[in-house]
Amino acid sequence: MEDVIVRMARELGEYVIERRRDFHMYPELKYEEYRTSEAVASELRKSGYEVRRAAGTGVIGVLRCGEGPVVALRADMDALPIQEENDVPYRSRVPGKMHACGHDAHTAMLLGAARILASIKGSLKGTIKLIFQPAEEGGLGAKKIVEEGHLDDVDAVFGIHVSADLPAGCVGVKEGPLLAAADSFTVRIRGKGGHGAAPHQAIDPVVAAADIINAYQKIVSREVSHLNPVIISVTQVTAGTTFNVIPQEAVMRGTIRTLDEDARTYVLRRMKEVTEGYAKAMRCSGEFIIEPDHVPATINDPELAEFAKEVIKSVGIAELAEVKPMMISEDFSFYTTKAKGLFIILGTRNEEKGITYPHHHPKFDVDESALYIGTAIHALLAYKYLARH
Ligand code: NI
């Protein structure tokens, strides 16, 4: 059966590329995936899936194949607010919007797997759930899917992300921490406004803010182990409106990335202490606010990672490459709070074809010749997981 699945994935290669190009030409931003989700729903219905709507513009296809475990496969569908600069026949037809993270490929690969799984339905024992989620890019689509209860009966969930860092033909499967937890923060430093030429009559929140920005980096470099990576990036600083007025307030925003919960708790506590303490020392008041958009770290289940490596090795469809943890985050992690999960990296870089630009770049692209590998891995993992249990 494994060979049959791989053969079908190869045969569906053209279909997957055609779907991917269609999604690429008509990108939709988070929670606006109307056209994309309609296309997905219609394809799923054609293959005999029970189709549900989820998280607004998401789609879930369910294939019941008798008693057995429930395995979920996930793709994300949203694009980014980027003007595409690629000169390719399938370039984005929508000004200012582009699939620059490969979610078009994810959706297309999973549609390919949907066809394979439907055609081998008789050999499956259990339930397949195909999750086409909206709003991965800063919209927490996965969180909504989980909150709506779609993961409650799921035993294992697999996701695949294309990667511009890995050559086409390579697949990265890593157990344990893969992607970071992300937290956003806002800091407000309040002082006392005044004339720029009379700072002694004012309390300058800008100077305090500058000290606080530097103090955060000392938490990273002096207080947490360098073997347990932590990133604090202040990415926005706003204060004042003109040359000669000391403002009342300085506001900063930024992101915190951590790989484990202990480090996260520690850093959040210390940033609050540093903010309030430094502000006070500079006669200001400081407030440290953690925004509610927390994304957990993506921690791959070791058993599923071992299982996936064996499956991929046994069919010889791709080379297993080593992947290191990355400090980007992915809302796939919300699924792993409900079920065992594995997030796999699929290489789509190709130097010869000039496909080398990083994700979220106006010239990002994927080597489409690798997409059938993703289709095959999706279908193989679902088939083997159900067969094993
Ligand atoms: Ni992405």
Coordinates of C-alpha atoms and ligand atoms in Angstrom, one line a residue:
M1 CA 0.0 0.0 0.0
E2 CA 2.9 2.4 0.8
D3 CA 4.1 2.1 -2.8
V4 CA 0.6 2.7 -4.1
I5 CA 0.3 5.9 -2.1
V6 CA 3.7 7.2 -3.3
R7 CA 2.7 6.4 -6.9
M8 CA -0.6 8.2 -6.5
A9 CA 1.2 11.2 -5.0
R10 CA 3.5 11.3 -8.1
E11 CA 0.5 11.0 -10.4
L12 CA -1.3 13.8 -8.6
G13 CA 1.8 16.1 -8.8
E14 CA 0.3 18.1 -11.7
Y15 CA -3.0 18.5 -9.9
V16 CA -1.3 19.7 -6.8
I17 CA 0.8 22.3 -8.8
E18 CA -2.3 23.4 -10.6
R19 CA -4.2 23.9 -7.4
R20 CA -1.2 25.7 -5.8
R21 CA -0.9 28.1 -8.7
D22 CA -4.6 28.9 -8.5
F23 CA -4.3 29.7 -4.8
H24 CA -1.1 31.7 -5.5
M25 CA -2.8 33.9 -8.1
Y26 CA -5.7 34.7 -5.8
P27 CA -4.2 35.2 -2.3
E28 CA -6.5 36.0 0.6
L29 CA -5.5 37.5 4.0
K30 CA -6.4 36.1 7.4
Y31 CA -10.1 35.4 7.9
E32 CA -10.9 36.5 4.3
E33 CA -10.1 33.1 2.8
Y34 CA -13.6 32.9 1.1
R35 CA -12.5 31.9 -2.4
T36 CA -9.9 29.5 -1.1
S37 CA -12.1 27.8 1.4
E38 CA -14.9 27.4 -1.2
A39 CA -12.5 25.7 -3.6
V40 CA -11.3 23.4 -0.8
A41 CA -14.8 22.5 0.4
S42 CA -15.9 21.7 -3.2
E43 CA -12.8 19.5 -3.8
L44 CA -13.4 17.7 -0.5
R45 CA -17.1 17.1 -1.3
K46 CA -16.1 15.7 -4.7
S47 CA -13.9 13.1 -2.9
G48 CA -16.7 12.1 -0.5
Y49 CA -15.7 14.0 2.6
E50 CA -18.2 15.3 5.1
V51 CA -17.4 19.0 5.1
R52 CA -17.7 21.3 8.1
R53 CA -17.0 25.0 8.4
A54 CA -14.7 26.1 11.3
A55 CA -13.2 29.3 12.7
G56 CA -15.1 31.4 10.2
T57 CA -13.3 30.8 6.9
G58 CA -11.8 27.4 7.8
V59 CA -12.9 24.1 6.4
I60 CA -12.7 20.6 7.9
G61 CA -13.1 17.5 5.8
V62 CA -14.0 14.3 7.7
L63 CA -13.6 10.8 6.2
R64 CA -15.1 8.1 8.4
C65 CA -13.7 4.6 7.8
G66 CA -15.0 2.6 10.7
E67 CA -13.8 2.0 14.2
G68 CA -10.4 3.3 15.1
P69 CA -8.3 6.3 16.0
V70 CA -8.8 9.8 14.7
V71 CA -5.9 11.3 12.8
A72 CA -5.8 14.9 11.7
L73 CA -3.7 16.5 9.0
R74 CA -3.4 20.3 8.9
A75 CA -2.8 23.0 6.3
D76 CA -3.1 26.7 6.6
M77 CA -4.7 28.9 3.8
D78 CA -3.9 32.6 4.4
A79 CA -1.6 34.9 2.5
L80 CA 0.3 38.0 3.5
P81 CA 0.0 41.8 2.8
I82 CA 3.0 41.8 0.6
Q83 CA 3.3 43.0 -3.1
E84 CA 4.8 40.1 -5.1
E85 CA 7.9 40.8 -7.1
N86 CA 8.2 37.4 -8.8
D87 CA 7.9 37.5 -12.6
V88 CA 6.2 34.1 -13.0
P89 CA 3.0 33.2 -15.0
Y90 CA 1.2 32.4 -11.7
R91 CA 2.2 35.6 -9.9
S92 CA -0.4 37.2 -7.6
R93 CA -3.3 38.9 -9.4
V94 CA -4.2 40.8 -6.3
P95 CA -2.3 44.0 -5.6
G96 CA -0.6 44.1 -2.2
K97 CA -1.4 40.4 -1.3
M98 CA 0.8 37.4 -1.8
H99 CA 1.4 33.9 -0.7
A100 CA 4.9 34.5 0.6
C101 CA 5.0 31.8 3.2
G102 CA 3.9 28.8 1.2
H103 CA 0.4 28.3 2.6
D104 CA -0.8 28.0 -1.0
A105 CA 1.4 24.9 -1.3
H106 CA 0.2 23.6 2.1
T107 CA -3.4 23.8 1.0
A108 CA -2.7 22.2 -2.4
M109 CA -0.6 19.3 -0.9
L110 CA -3.3 18.4 1.6
L111 CA -5.9 18.4 -1.2
G112 CA -3.7 15.9 -3.0
A113 CA -3.6 13.8 0.1
A114 CA -7.4 14.1 0.4
R115 CA -7.8 12.4 -3.0
I116 CA -5.4 9.6 -2.1
L117 CA -7.0 8.9 1.2
A118 CA -10.5 8.9 -0.3
S119 CA -9.4 6.4 -2.9
I120 CA -7.9 4.0 -0.4
K121 CA -10.8 4.4 2.0
G122 CA -11.5 0.6 2.1
S123 CA -8.0 0.0 3.6
L124 CA -8.4 2.6 6.4
K125 CA -9.7 1.9 9.9
G126 CA -10.5 5.0 11.8
T127 CA -11.3 8.6 11.0
I128 CA -9.4 11.1 8.9
K129 CA -9.8 14.8 9.7
L130 CA -8.3 17.3 7.2
I131 CA -8.0 20.7 8.8
F132 CA -7.8 23.7 6.4
Q133 CA -7.4 26.5 8.9
P134 CA -7.6 30.2 8.3
A135 CA -5.4 33.0 9.7
E136 CA -2.1 31.4 10.7
E137 CA -0.4 34.7 10.1
G138 CA -1.1 36.6 13.3
G139 CA -4.8 35.6 13.5
L140 CA -4.6 32.5 15.8
G141 CA -6.8 30.5 13.5
A142 CA -5.6 27.3 15.1
K143 CA -6.7 28.5 18.5
K144 CA -10.2 29.1 17.3
I145 CA -10.4 25.6 15.7
V146 CA -9.3 24.1 19.0
E147 CA -11.8 26.3 21.0
E148 CA -14.6 25.1 18.7
G149 CA -13.8 21.5 19.8
H150 CA -12.6 20.1 16.5
L151 CA -9.5 18.6 18.1
D152 CA -11.4 17.0 21.1
D153 CA -11.6 13.5 19.5
V154 CA -8.2 13.7 17.7
D155 CA -5.4 11.3 18.7
A156 CA -2.6 12.6 16.5
V157 CA -2.2 15.6 14.4
F158 CA 0.4 16.2 11.6
G159 CA 1.4 19.4 9.9
I160 CA 3.9 20.2 7.1
H161 CA 5.5 23.5 6.4
V162 CA 7.6 24.2 3.3
S163 CA 11.0 25.7 3.9
A164 CA 13.3 28.0 1.9
D165 CA 16.1 26.9 4.2
L166 CA 16.0 23.3 3.2
P167 CA 16.8 22.0 -0.4
A168 CA 14.0 20.4 -2.3
G169 CA 14.1 16.6 -1.7
C170 CA 14.9 17.0 1.9
V171 CA 12.5 16.6 4.9
G172 CA 13.2 17.7 8.4
V173 CA 11.7 15.7 11.3
K174 CA 12.8 16.8 14.7
E175 CA 11.6 15.5 18.1
G176 CA 11.1 17.9 21.0
P177 CA 11.2 21.7 20.7
L178 CA 11.0 22.9 17.1
L179 CA 9.5 26.4 17.1
A180 CA 9.3 29.1 19.8
A181 CA 6.6 30.4 21.9
A182 CA 5.7 34.0 21.0
D183 CA 4.5 36.7 23.3
S184 CA 3.8 40.3 22.4
F185 CA 4.3 43.1 24.9
T186 CA 3.5 46.8 25.4
V187 CA 5.4 49.0 27.7
R188 CA 4.2 52.4 28.9
I189 CA 6.6 54.8 30.6
R190 CA 5.0 57.9 32.0
G191 CA 6.9 61.0 33.0
K192 CA 6.1 64.7 33.0
G193 CA 6.2 66.8 29.9
G194 CA 8.0 70.0 29.5
H195 CA 10.3 72.2 27.4
G196 CA 13.1 70.4 25.6
A197 CA 15.4 73.2 26.8
A198 CA 14.4 72.7 30.4
P199 CA 14.6 69.0 31.2
H200 CA 15.2 69.7 34.9
Q201 CA 11.6 70.9 35.1
A202 CA 10.3 67.8 33.3
I203 CA 10.6 64.1 33.9
D204 CA 11.8 62.6 30.6
P205 CA 10.2 59.2 29.8
V206 CA 12.4 58.9 26.6
V207 CA 15.6 58.6 28.5
A208 CA 14.1 56.0 30.9
A209 CA 12.8 54.1 27.8
A210 CA 16.3 54.0 26.3
D211 CA 17.7 52.5 29.6
I212 CA 14.9 49.9 29.7
I213 CA 15.5 48.7 26.1
N214 CA 19.1 48.0 27.0
A215 CA 18.2 46.4 30.3
Y216 CA 16.1 43.9 28.6
Q217 CA 19.1 42.7 26.6
K218 CA 20.9 42.1 29.8
I219 CA 18.2 39.7 31.0
V220 CA 18.9 37.7 27.8
S221 CA 22.7 37.9 28.0
R222 CA 23.3 37.6 31.8
E223 CA 20.3 35.9 33.3
V224 CA 19.2 32.9 31.2
S225 CA 21.3 30.0 29.9
H226 CA 22.6 30.4 26.3
L227 CA 21.8 26.8 25.8
N228 CA 18.1 27.7 26.2
P229 CA 17.6 30.4 23.7
V230 CA 15.5 33.5 24.6
I231 CA 14.9 36.5 22.3
I232 CA 13.5 39.9 23.3
S233 CA 13.1 42.3 20.5
V234 CA 11.8 45.8 21.0
T235 CA 10.3 46.6 17.6
Q236 CA 8.4 49.8 18.1
V237 CA 9.3 52.9 20.1
T238 CA 6.9 55.9 20.1
A239 CA 7.3 59.1 22.0
G240 CA 6.7 62.8 21.3
T241 CA 5.7 64.7 18.2
T242 CA 8.2 67.5 17.7
F243 CA 11.8 68.8 18.4
N244 CA 11.5 70.9 21.5
V245 CA 8.9 69.2 23.7
I246 CA 9.6 66.5 26.2
P247 CA 6.6 64.2 25.9
Q248 CA 4.6 62.9 28.8
E249 CA 4.8 59.3 27.8
A250 CA 6.9 56.8 25.8
V251 CA 5.4 53.6 24.5
M252 CA 7.3 50.5 23.3
R253 CA 6.2 47.2 21.8
G254 CA 8.0 44.1 20.9
T255 CA 8.1 40.3 20.9
I256 CA 9.5 37.6 23.2
R257 CA 10.5 34.2 21.9
T258 CA 11.2 31.2 24.2
L259 CA 11.5 27.5 23.8
D260 CA 10.4 26.4 27.2
E261 CA 7.8 27.4 29.7
D262 CA 10.3 27.9 32.6
A263 CA 12.3 30.4 30.6
R264 CA 9.2 32.1 29.5
T265 CA 7.8 32.6 33.0
Y266 CA 11.2 33.8 34.2
V267 CA 11.6 36.3 31.4
L268 CA 8.1 37.7 31.7
R269 CA 8.6 38.2 35.5
R270 CA 12.0 39.9 35.0
M271 CA 10.8 42.2 32.2
K272 CA 8.0 43.5 34.5
E273 CA 10.5 44.0 37.4
V274 CA 13.0 45.7 35.1
T275 CA 10.4 48.0 33.6
E276 CA 8.9 49.1 36.9
G277 CA 12.3 49.3 38.7
Y278 CA 14.1 51.3 36.0
A279 CA 11.1 53.6 35.5
K280 CA 10.9 54.3 39.2
A281 CA 14.7 54.9 39.4
M282 CA 14.2 57.6 36.7
R283 CA 11.2 59.1 38.6
C284 CA 8.8 57.8 36.0
S285 CA 6.1 55.1 36.3
G286 CA 6.4 52.0 34.2
E287 CA 3.8 49.5 33.1
F288 CA 4.6 46.2 31.4
I289 CA 1.6 44.6 29.6
I290 CA 1.6 41.1 28.1
E291 CA -0.8 41.0 25.1
P292 CA -3.3 38.1 24.9
D293 CA -2.0 36.8 21.6
H294 CA 0.3 34.2 23.2
V295 CA 1.3 31.3 20.9
P296 CA 2.8 28.3 22.7
A297 CA 6.0 26.6 21.5
T298 CA 5.8 23.8 19.0
I299 CA 7.1 20.7 20.8
N300 CA 7.1 17.6 18.6
D301 CA 6.0 14.3 20.1
P302 CA 9.1 12.1 20.2
E303 CA 7.2 8.9 19.4
L304 CA 5.5 10.5 16.4
A305 CA 8.8 11.9 15.2
E306 CA 10.4 8.4 15.3
F307 CA 7.3 7.0 13.6
A308 CA 7.4 9.6 10.8
K309 CA 11.2 9.1 10.3
E310 CA 10.6 5.3 9.8
V311 CA 7.7 5.9 7.4
I312 CA 9.7 8.4 5.3
K313 CA 12.8 6.2 5.3
S314 CA 10.9 3.0 4.4
V315 CA 9.5 4.5 1.1
G316 CA 12.7 6.4 0.3
I317 CA 10.7 9.4 -0.9
A318 CA 13.0 12.1 0.6
E319 CA 16.3 12.5 2.4
L320 CA 16.0 13.1 6.1
A321 CA 17.8 16.3 7.0
E322 CA 18.7 17.6 10.4
V323 CA 16.7 20.6 11.5
K324 CA 17.5 22.8 14.5
P325 CA 14.9 24.7 16.6
M326 CA 13.8 28.0 15.1
M327 CA 12.7 31.1 17.0
I328 CA 9.8 31.7 14.7
S329 CA 6.4 30.5 16.0
E330 CA 3.5 28.7 14.4
D331 CA -0.1 28.4 15.7
F332 CA 0.1 24.6 14.9
S333 CA 1.2 24.4 18.6
F334 CA -2.4 25.0 19.7
Y335 CA -3.3 21.6 18.2
T336 CA -0.6 19.9 20.2
T337 CA -2.2 21.1 23.4
K338 CA -5.1 18.7 22.6
A339 CA -3.5 15.8 20.7
K340 CA 0.0 14.4 20.1
G341 CA 1.5 16.4 17.3
L342 CA 4.3 16.5 14.8
F343 CA 5.2 19.4 12.6
I344 CA 7.4 18.5 9.6
I345 CA 9.6 20.7 7.5
L346 CA 9.6 20.1 3.8
G347 CA 12.5 21.5 1.7
T348 CA 11.4 23.7 -1.3
R349 CA 14.7 25.6 -1.9
N350 CA 16.3 25.3 -5.3
E351 CA 19.5 27.2 -6.0
E352 CA 19.5 26.3 -9.7
K353 CA 16.0 27.6 -10.2
G354 CA 16.8 30.7 -8.2
I355 CA 14.3 29.8 -5.5
T356 CA 16.3 31.0 -2.6
Y357 CA 14.4 33.9 -1.1
P358 CA 13.3 33.7 2.5
H359 CA 9.8 33.4 3.8
H360 CA 7.7 36.7 3.8
H361 CA 10.0 38.1 1.1
P362 CA 8.4 39.6 -2.1
K363 CA 10.3 37.1 -4.2
F364 CA 9.6 34.0 -2.0
D365 CA 8.7 31.0 -4.1
V366 CA 8.7 27.2 -3.7
D367 CA 10.2 24.5 -5.9
E368 CA 6.9 22.9 -7.0
S369 CA 8.7 19.6 -7.9
A370 CA 8.9 18.9 -4.2
L371 CA 5.2 19.2 -3.5
Y372 CA 4.3 15.6 -4.3
I373 CA 6.6 14.6 -1.4
G374 CA 4.4 16.6 1.0
T375 CA 1.3 15.0 -0.5
A376 CA 2.8 11.6 -0.1
I377 CA 4.0 12.2 3.5
H378 CA 0.5 13.5 4.6
A379 CA -1.2 10.4 3.1
L380 CA 1.4 7.9 4.3
L381 CA 1.4 9.2 7.9
A382 CA -2.4 9.1 8.1
Y383 CA -2.6 5.6 6.5
K384 CA 0.3 4.2 8.7
Y385 CA -1.0 5.8 11.9
L386 CA -4.4 4.2 11.4
A387 CA -2.9 0.8 10.4
R388 CA -0.6 0.7 13.4
H389 CA -3.4 1.2 15.9
Ligands
NI1 NI 3.8 29.9 7.4

